[in-house]
PDB file of C-alpha atoms in Angstrom:
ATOM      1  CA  UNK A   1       0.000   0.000   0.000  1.00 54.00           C
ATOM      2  CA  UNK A   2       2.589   2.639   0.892  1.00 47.00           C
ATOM      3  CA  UNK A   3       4.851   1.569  -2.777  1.00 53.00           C
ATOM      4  CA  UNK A   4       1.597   2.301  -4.183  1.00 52.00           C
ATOM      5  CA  UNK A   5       1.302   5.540  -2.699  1.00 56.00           C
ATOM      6  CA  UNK A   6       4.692   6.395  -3.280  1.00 55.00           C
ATOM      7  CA  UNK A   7       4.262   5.447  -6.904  1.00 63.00           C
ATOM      8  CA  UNK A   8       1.414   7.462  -7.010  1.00 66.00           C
ATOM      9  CA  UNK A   9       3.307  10.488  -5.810  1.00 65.00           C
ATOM     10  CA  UNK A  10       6.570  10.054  -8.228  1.00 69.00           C
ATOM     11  CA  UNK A  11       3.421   9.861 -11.531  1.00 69.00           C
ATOM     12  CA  UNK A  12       2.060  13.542 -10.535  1.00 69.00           C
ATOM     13  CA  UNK A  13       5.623  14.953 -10.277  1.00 71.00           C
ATOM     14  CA  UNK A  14       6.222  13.563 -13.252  1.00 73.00           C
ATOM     15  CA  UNK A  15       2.959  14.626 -14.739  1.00 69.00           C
ATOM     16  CA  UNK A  16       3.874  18.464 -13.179  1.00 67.00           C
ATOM     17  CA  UNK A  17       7.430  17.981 -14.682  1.00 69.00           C
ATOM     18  CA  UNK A  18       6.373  17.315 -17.748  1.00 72.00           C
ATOM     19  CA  UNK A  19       3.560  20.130 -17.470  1.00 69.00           C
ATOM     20  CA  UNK A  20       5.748  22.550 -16.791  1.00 67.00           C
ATOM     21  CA  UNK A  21       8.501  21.974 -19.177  1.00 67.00           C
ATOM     22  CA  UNK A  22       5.708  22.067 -21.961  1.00 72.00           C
ATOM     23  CA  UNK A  23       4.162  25.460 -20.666  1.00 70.00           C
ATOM     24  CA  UNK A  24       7.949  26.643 -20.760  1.00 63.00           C
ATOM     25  CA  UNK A  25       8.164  25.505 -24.497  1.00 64.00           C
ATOM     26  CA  UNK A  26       5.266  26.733 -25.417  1.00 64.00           C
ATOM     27  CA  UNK A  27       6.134  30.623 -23.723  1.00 61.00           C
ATOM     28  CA  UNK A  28       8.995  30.636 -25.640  1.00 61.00           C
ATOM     29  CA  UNK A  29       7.545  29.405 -29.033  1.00 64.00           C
ATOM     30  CA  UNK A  30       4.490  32.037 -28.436  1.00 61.00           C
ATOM     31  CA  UNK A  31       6.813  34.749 -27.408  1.00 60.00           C
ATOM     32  CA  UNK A  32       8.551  34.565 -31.195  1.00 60.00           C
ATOM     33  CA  UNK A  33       5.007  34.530 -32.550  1.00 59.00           C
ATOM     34  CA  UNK A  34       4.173  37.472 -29.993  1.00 58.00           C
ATOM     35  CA  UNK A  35       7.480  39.421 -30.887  1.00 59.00           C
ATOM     36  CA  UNK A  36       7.096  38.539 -34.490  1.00 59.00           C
ATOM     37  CA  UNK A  37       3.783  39.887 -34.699  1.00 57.00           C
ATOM     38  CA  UNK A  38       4.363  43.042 -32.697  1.00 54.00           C
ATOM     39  CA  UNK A  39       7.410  43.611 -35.618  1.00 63.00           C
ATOM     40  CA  UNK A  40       5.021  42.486 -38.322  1.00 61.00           C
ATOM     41  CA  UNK A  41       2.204  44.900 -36.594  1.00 55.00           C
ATOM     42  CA  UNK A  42       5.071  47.805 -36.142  1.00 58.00           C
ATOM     43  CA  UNK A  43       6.249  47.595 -40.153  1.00 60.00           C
ATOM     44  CA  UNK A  44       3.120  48.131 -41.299  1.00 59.00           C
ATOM     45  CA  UNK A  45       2.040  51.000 -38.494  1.00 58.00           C
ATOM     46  CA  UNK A  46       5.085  53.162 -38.500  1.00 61.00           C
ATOM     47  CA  UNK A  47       4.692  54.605 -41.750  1.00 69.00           C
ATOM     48  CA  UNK A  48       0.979  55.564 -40.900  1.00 71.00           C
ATOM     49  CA  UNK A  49       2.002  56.906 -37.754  1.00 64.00           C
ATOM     50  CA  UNK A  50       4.730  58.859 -39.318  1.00 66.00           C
ATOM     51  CA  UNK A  51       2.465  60.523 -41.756  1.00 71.00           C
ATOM     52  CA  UNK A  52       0.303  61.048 -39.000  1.00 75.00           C
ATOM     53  CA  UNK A  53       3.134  62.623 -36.689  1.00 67.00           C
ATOM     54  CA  UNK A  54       3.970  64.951 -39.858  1.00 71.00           C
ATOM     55  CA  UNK A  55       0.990  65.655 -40.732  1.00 79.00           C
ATOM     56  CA  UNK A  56       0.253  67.091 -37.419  1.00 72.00           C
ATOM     57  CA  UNK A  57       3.857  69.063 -37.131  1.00 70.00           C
ATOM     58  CA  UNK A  58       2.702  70.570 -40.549  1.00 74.00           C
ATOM     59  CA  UNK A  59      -0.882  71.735 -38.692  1.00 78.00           C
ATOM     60  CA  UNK A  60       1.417  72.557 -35.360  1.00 74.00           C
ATOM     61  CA  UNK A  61       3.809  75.192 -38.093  1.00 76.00           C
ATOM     62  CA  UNK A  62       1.309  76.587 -40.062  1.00 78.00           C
ATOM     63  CA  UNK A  63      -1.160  77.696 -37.534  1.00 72.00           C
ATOM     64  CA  UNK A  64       1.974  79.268 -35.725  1.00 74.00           C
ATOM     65  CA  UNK A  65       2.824  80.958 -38.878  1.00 75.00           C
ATOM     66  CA  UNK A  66      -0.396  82.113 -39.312  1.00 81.00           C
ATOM     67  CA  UNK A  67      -0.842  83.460 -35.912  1.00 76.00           C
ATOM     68  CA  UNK A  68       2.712  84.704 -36.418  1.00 78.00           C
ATOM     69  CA  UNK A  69       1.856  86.326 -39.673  1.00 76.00           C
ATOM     70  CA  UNK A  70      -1.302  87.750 -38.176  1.00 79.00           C
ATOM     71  CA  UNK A  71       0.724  89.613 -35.542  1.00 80.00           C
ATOM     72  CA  UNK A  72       3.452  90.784 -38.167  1.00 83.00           C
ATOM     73  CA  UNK A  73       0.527  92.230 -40.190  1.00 79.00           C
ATOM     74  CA  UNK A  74      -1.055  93.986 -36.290  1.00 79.00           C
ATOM     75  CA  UNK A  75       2.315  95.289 -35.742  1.00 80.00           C
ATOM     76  CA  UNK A  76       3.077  96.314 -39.241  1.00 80.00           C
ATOM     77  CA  UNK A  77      -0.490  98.356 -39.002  1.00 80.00           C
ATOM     78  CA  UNK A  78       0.728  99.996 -35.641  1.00 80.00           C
ATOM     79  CA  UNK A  79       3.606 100.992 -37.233  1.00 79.00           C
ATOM     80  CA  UNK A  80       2.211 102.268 -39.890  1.00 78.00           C
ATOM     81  CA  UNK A  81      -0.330 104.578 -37.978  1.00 76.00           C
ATOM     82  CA  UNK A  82       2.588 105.901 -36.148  1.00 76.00           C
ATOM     83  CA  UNK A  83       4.733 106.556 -39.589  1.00 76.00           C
ATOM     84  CA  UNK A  84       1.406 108.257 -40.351  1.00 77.00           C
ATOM     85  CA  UNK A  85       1.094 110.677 -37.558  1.00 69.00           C
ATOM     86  CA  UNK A  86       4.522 110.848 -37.817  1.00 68.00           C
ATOM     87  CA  UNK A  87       4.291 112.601 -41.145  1.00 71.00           C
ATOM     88  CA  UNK A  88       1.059 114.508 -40.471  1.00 67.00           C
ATOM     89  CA  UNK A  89       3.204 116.015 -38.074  1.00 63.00           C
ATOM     90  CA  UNK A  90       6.095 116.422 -39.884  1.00 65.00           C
ATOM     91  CA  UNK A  91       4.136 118.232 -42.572  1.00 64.00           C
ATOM     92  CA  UNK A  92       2.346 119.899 -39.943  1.00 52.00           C
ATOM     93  CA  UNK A  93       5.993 121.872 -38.561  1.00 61.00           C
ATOM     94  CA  UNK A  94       7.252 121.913 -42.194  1.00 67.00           C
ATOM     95  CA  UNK A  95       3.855 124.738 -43.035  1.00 59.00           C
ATOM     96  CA  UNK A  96       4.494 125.865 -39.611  1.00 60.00           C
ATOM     97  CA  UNK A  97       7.938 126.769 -40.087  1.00 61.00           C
ATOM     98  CA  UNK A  98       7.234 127.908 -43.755  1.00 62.00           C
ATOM     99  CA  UNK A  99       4.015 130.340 -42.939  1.00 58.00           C
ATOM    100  CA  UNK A 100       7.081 131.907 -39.848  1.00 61.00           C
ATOM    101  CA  UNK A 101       9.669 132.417 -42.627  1.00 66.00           C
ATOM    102  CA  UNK A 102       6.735 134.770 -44.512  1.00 62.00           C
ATOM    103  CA  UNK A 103       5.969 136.089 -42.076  1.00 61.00           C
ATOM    104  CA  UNK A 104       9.140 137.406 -41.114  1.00 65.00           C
ATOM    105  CA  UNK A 105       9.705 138.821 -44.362  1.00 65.00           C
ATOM    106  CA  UNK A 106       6.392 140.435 -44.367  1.00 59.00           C
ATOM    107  CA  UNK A 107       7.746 142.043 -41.454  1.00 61.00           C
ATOM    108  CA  UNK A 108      10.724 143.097 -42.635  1.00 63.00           C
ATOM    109  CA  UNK A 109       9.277 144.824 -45.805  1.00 61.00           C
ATOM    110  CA  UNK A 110       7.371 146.398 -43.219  1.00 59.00           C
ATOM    111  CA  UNK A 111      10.325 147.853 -40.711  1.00 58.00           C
ATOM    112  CA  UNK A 112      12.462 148.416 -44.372  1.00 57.00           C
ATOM    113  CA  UNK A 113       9.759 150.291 -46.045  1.00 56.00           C
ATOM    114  CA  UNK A 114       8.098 151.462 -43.648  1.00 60.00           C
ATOM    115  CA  UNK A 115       4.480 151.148 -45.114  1.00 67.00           C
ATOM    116  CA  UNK A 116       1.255 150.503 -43.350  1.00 81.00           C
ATOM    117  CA  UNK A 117       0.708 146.986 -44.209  1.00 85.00           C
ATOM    118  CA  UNK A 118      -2.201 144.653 -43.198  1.00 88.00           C
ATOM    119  CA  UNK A 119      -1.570 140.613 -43.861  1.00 89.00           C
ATOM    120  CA  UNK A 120      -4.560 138.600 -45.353  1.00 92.00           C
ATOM    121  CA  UNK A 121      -4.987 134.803 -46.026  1.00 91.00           C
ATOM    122  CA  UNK A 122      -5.483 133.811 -49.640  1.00 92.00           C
ATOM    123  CA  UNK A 123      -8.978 131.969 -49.207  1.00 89.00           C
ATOM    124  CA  UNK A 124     -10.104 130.866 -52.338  1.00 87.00           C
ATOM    125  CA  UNK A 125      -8.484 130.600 -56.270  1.00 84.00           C
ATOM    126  CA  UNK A 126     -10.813 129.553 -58.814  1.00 83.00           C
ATOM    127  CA  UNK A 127      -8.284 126.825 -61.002  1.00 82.00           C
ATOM    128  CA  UNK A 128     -10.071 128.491 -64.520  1.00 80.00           C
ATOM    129  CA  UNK A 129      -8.874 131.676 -63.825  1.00 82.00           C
ATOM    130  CA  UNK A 130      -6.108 131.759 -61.307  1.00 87.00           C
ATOM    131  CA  UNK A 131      -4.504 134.780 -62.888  1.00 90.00           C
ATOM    132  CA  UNK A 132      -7.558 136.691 -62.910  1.00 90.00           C
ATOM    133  CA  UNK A 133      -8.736 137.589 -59.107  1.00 92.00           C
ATOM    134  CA  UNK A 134      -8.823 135.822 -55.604  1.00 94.00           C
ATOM    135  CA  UNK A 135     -10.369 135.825 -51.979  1.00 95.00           C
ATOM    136  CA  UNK A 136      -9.082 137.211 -49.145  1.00 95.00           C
ATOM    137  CA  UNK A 137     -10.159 137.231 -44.979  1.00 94.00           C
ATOM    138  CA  UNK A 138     -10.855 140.635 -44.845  1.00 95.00           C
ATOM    139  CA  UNK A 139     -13.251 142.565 -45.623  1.00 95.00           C
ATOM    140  CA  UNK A 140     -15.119 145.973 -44.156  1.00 95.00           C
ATOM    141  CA  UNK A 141     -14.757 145.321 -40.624  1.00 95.00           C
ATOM    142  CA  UNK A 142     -10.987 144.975 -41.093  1.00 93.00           C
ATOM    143  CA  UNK A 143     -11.158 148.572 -42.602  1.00 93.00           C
ATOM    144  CA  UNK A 144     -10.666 147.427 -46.381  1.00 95.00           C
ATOM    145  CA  UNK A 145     -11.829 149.226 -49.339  1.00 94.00           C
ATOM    146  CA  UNK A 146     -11.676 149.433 -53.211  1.00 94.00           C
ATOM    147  CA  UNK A 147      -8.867 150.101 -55.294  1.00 94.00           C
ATOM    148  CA  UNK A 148      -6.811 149.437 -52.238  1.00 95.00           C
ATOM    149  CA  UNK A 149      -3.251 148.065 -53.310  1.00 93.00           C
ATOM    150  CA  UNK A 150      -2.436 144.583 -53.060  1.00 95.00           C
ATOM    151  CA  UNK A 151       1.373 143.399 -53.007  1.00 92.00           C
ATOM    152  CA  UNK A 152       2.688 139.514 -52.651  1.00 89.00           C
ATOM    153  CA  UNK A 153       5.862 140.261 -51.215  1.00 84.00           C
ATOM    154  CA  UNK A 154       7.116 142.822 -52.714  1.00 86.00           C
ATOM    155  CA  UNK A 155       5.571 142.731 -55.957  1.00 92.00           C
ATOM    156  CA  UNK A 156       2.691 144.207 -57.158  1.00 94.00           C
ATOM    157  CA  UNK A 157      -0.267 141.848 -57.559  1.00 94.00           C
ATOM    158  CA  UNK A 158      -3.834 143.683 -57.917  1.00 94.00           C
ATOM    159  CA  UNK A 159      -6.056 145.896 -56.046  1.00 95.00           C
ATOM    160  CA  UNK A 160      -9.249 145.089 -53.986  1.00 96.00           C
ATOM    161  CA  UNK A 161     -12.911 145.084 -56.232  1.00 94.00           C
ATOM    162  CA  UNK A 162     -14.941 144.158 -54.456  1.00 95.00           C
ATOM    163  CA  UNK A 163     -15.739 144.823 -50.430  1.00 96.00           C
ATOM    164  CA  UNK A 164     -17.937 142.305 -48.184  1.00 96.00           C
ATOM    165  CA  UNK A 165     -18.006 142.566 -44.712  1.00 95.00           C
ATOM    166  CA  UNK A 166     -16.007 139.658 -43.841  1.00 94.00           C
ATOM    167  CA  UNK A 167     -14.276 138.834 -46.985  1.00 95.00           C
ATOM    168  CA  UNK A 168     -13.250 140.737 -50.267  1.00 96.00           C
ATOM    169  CA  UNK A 169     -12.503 139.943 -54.053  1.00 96.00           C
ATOM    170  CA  UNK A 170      -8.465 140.919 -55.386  1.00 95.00           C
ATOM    171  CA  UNK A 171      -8.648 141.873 -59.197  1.00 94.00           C
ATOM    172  CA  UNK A 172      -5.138 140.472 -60.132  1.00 93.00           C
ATOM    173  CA  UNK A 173      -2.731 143.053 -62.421  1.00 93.00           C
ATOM    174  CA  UNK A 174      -2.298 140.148 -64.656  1.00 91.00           C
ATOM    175  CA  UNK A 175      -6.276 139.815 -65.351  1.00 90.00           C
ATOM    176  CA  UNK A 176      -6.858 140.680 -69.051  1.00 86.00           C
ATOM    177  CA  UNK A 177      -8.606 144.012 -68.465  1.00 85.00           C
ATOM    178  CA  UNK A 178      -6.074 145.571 -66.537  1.00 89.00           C
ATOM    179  CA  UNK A 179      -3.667 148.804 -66.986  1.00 91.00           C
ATOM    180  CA  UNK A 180      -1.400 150.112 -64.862  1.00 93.00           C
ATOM    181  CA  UNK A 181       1.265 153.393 -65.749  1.00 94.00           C
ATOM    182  CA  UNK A 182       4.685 151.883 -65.324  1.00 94.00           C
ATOM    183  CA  UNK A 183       8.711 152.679 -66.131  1.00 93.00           C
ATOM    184  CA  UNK A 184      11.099 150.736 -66.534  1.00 92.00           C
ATOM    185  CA  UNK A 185      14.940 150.966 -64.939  1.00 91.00           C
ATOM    186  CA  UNK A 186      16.358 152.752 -67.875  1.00 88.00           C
ATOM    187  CA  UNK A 187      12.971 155.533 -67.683  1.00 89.00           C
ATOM    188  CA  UNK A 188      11.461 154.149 -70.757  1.00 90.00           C
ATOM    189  CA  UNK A 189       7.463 155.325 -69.585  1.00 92.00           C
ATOM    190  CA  UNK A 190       4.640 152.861 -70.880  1.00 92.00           C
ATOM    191  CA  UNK A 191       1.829 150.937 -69.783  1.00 93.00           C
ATOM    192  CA  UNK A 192       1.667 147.290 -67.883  1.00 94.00           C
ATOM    193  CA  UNK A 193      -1.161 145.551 -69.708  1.00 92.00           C
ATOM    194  CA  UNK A 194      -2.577 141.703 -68.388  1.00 90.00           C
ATOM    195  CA  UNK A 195      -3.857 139.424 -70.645  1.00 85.00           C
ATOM    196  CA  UNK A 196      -6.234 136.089 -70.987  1.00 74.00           C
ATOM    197  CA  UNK A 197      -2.824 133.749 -71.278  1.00 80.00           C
ATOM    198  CA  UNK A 198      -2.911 131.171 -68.726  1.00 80.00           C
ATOM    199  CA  UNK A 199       0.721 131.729 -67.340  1.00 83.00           C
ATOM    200  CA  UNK A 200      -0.103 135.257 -66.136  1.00 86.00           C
ATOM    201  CA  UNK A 201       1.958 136.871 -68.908  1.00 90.00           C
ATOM    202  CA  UNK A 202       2.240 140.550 -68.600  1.00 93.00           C
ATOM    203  CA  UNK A 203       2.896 143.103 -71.952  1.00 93.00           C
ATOM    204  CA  UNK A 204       4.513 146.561 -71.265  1.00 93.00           C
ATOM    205  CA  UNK A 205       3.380 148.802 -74.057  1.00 89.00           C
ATOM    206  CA  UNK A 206       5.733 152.107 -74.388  1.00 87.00           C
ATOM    207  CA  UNK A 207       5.143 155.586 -74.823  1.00 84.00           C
ATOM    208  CA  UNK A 208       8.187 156.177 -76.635  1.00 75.00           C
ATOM    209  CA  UNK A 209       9.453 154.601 -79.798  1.00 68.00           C
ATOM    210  CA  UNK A 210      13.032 154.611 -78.147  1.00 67.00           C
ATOM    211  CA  UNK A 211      14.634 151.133 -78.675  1.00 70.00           C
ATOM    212  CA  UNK A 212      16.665 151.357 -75.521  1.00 78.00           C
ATOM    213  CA  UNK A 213      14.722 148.055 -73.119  1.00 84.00           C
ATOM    214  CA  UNK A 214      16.576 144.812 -72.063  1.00 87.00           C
ATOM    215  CA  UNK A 215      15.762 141.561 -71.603  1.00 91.00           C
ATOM    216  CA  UNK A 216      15.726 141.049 -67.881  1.00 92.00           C
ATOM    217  CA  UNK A 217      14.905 145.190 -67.337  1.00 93.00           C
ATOM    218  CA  UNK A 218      12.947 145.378 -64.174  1.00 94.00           C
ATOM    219  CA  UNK A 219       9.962 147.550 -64.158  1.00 95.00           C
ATOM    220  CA  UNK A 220       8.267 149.717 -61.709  1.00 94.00           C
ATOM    221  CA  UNK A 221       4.945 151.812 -61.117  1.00 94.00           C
ATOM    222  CA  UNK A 222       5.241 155.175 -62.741  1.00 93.00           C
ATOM    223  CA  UNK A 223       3.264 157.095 -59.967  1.00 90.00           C
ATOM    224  CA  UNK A 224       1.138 158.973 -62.890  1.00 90.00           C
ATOM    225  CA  UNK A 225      -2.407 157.237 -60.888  1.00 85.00           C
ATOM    226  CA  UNK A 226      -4.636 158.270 -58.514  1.00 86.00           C
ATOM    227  CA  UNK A 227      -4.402 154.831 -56.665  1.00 88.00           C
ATOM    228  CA  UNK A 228      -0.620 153.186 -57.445  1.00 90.00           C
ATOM    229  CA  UNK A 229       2.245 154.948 -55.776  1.00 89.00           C
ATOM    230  CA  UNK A 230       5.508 154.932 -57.691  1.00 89.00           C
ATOM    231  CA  UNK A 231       8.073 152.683 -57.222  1.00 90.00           C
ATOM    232  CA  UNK A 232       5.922 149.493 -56.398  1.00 92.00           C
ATOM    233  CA  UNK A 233       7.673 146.051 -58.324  1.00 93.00           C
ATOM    234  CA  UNK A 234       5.949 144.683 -61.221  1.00 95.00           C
ATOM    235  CA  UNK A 235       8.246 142.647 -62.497  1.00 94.00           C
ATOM    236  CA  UNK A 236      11.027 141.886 -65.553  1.00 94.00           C
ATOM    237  CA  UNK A 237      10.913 142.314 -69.050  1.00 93.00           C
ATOM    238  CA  UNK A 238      11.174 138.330 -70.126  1.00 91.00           C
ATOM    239  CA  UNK A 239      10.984 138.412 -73.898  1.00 90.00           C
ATOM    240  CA  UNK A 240      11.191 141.682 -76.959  1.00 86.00           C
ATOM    241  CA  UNK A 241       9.294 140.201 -80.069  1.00 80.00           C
ATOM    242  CA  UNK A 242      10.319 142.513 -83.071  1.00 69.00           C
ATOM    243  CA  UNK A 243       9.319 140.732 -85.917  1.00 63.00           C
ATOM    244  CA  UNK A 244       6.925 143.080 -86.851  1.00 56.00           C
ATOM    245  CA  UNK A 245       9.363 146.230 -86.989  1.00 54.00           C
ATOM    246  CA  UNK A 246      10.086 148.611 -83.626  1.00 54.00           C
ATOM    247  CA  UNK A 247       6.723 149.999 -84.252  1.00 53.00           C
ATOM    248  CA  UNK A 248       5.036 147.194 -82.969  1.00 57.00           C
ATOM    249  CA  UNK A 249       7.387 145.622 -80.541  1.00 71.00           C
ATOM    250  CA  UNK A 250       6.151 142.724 -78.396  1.00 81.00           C
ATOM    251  CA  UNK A 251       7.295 143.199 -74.601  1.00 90.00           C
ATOM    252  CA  UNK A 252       6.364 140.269 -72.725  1.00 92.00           C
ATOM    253  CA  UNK A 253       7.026 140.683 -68.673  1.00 94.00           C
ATOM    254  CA  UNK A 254       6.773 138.574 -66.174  1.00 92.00           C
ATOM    255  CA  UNK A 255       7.114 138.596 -61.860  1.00 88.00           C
ATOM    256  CA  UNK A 256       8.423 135.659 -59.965  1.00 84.00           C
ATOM    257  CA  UNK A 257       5.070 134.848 -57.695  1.00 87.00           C
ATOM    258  CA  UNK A 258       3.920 131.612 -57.322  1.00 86.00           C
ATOM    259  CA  UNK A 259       0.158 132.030 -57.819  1.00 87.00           C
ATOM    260  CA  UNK A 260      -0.569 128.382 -56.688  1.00 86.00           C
ATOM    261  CA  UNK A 261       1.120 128.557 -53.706  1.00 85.00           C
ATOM    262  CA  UNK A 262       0.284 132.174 -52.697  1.00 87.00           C
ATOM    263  CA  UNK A 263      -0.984 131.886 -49.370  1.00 88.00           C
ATOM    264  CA  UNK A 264      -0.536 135.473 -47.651  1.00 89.00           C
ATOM    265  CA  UNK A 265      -0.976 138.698 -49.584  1.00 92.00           C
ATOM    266  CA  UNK A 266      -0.293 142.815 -48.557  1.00 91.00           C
ATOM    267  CA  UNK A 267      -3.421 144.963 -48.389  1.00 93.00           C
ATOM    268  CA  UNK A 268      -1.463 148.400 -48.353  1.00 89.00           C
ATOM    269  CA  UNK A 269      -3.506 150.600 -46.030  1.00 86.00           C
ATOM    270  CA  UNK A 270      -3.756 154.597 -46.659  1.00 80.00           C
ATOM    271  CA  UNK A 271      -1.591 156.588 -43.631  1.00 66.00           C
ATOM    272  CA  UNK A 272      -4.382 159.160 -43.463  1.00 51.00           C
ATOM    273  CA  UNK A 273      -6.941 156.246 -43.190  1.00 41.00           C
ATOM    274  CA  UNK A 274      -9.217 157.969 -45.973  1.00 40.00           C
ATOM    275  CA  UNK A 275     -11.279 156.302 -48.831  1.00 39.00           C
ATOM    276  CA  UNK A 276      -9.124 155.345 -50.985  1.00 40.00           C
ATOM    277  CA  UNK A 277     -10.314 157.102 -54.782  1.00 42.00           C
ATOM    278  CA  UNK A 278     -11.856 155.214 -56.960  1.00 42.00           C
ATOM    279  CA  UNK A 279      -9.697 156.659 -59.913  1.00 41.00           C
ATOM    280  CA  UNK A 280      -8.361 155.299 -63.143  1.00 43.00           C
ATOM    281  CA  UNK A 281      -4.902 153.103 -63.048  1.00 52.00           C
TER     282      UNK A 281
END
């Protein structure tokens, strides 16, 4: 009985042995399988996980760019605005600095000459007729009147038509209608005559038949007028035309304003603060 136990006991370990060995076999034979699967299963994932990985590296970049981008193009606009006011500004100082310089030469012809001088804005050119008359600020409260003398500088450039109360109309000496007793430097005595050609071109028709004028003669008011003084600038003889014989010379003059950007004029004001006559030129 106990050999038959024993025997019995020596057939299980035997059985276990033999268990046990054939679980170890088949671990190792499954664990190829397993680790040849998993490399079979990685081959064929990798790539798709790759493209996947790239794929969302390329989203990752390009929304940065974009949100990059979008704050080059914010800063780009702040910059700009600033460039912008930078300018306005700039500009702003330039005219400031620009309307000082006139100004200080206004005020010098005024000390130099000693002339009773108002200063009035240009407000309004018509572009069809910019050589023919202009606005100005001032009108009968500021004591202006017709046929009062209007300079640019130095240089003669009309005399007021028309009188409102807070504004009044220049008739420009180069408007086509208008005469005005001049001489020249070497006392040739004629007339200053405007005409309808769009550059403002004067003609200086004289008295004399003396062929004694130069190109580049300067020309003043004669004083024979009951509203010009003499001695006020008109300007330069720019051309003599005489292909039609001394008779009927062609003296073109011309004065160095710049009607376009003619901003400030002279209203010359009478000492004794009478009317001024309305007189012929």
């Amino acid at each position: 009985m106990l050999r038959k136990n024993k025997s019995s006991r020596s057939a299980k370990r035997r059985k276990v042995y033999i268990a046990v060995v054939c679980i170890f076999f088949l671990l190792l034979i499954f664990k190829g399988a397993i680790n040849h699967g998993v490399e079979l299963v990685s081959y064929v994932v990798f790539p798709i996980q790759k493209k996947i990985y790239e794929i969302g590296d390329y989203i990752k970049r390009t929304k940065e760019a974009i949100v990059s981008y979008q704050e080059i193009l914010e800063e780009n606009q702040v910059l700009k605005n600033e460039q912008i006011k930078y300018d306005i500004l700039l500009s702003y100082n330039e005219k400031i600095l620009e309307e000082n310089r006139r100004l200080q030469e206004i005020l010098k012809i005024k000390e130099e000459k000693n002339l009773n001088l108002k200063v009035a804005k240009v407000n309004f050119r018509n572009p069809s007729n910019l050589y023919t008359r202009f606005y100005i600020n001032l009108g009968k409260k500021d004591g202006v009147k017709k046929n009062m003398i209007v300079l640019s500088g130095e240089t003669l450039i009309g005399k007021v038509g028309r009188v409102y109360e807070n504004y009044s109309i220049v008739d420009m000496i180069t408007s086509e209608n208008f005469n005005v007793s001049a001489l020249t430097e070497s006392q040739m005595l004629g007339i200053i005559k405007g005409s309808d050609e769009e550059d403002g071109t004067l003609y200086f028709e004289a008295n004399t038949f003396q062929n004694n004028i130069e190109i580049g003669e300067k020309i003043y008011t004669s004083g024979i007028s009951e509203i010009y003084p003499k001695g006020l600038y008109i300007g330069k003889v720019s051309e003599i035309d005489e292909d039609n014989g001394e008779l009927f010379r062609s003296i073109k003059v011309k004065n160095d304003i710049d009607v376009l950007n003619m901003m400030e004029v002279l209203i010359l004001m009478p000492e004794d603060k009478k009317e001024v006559k309305n007189g012929k030129n």
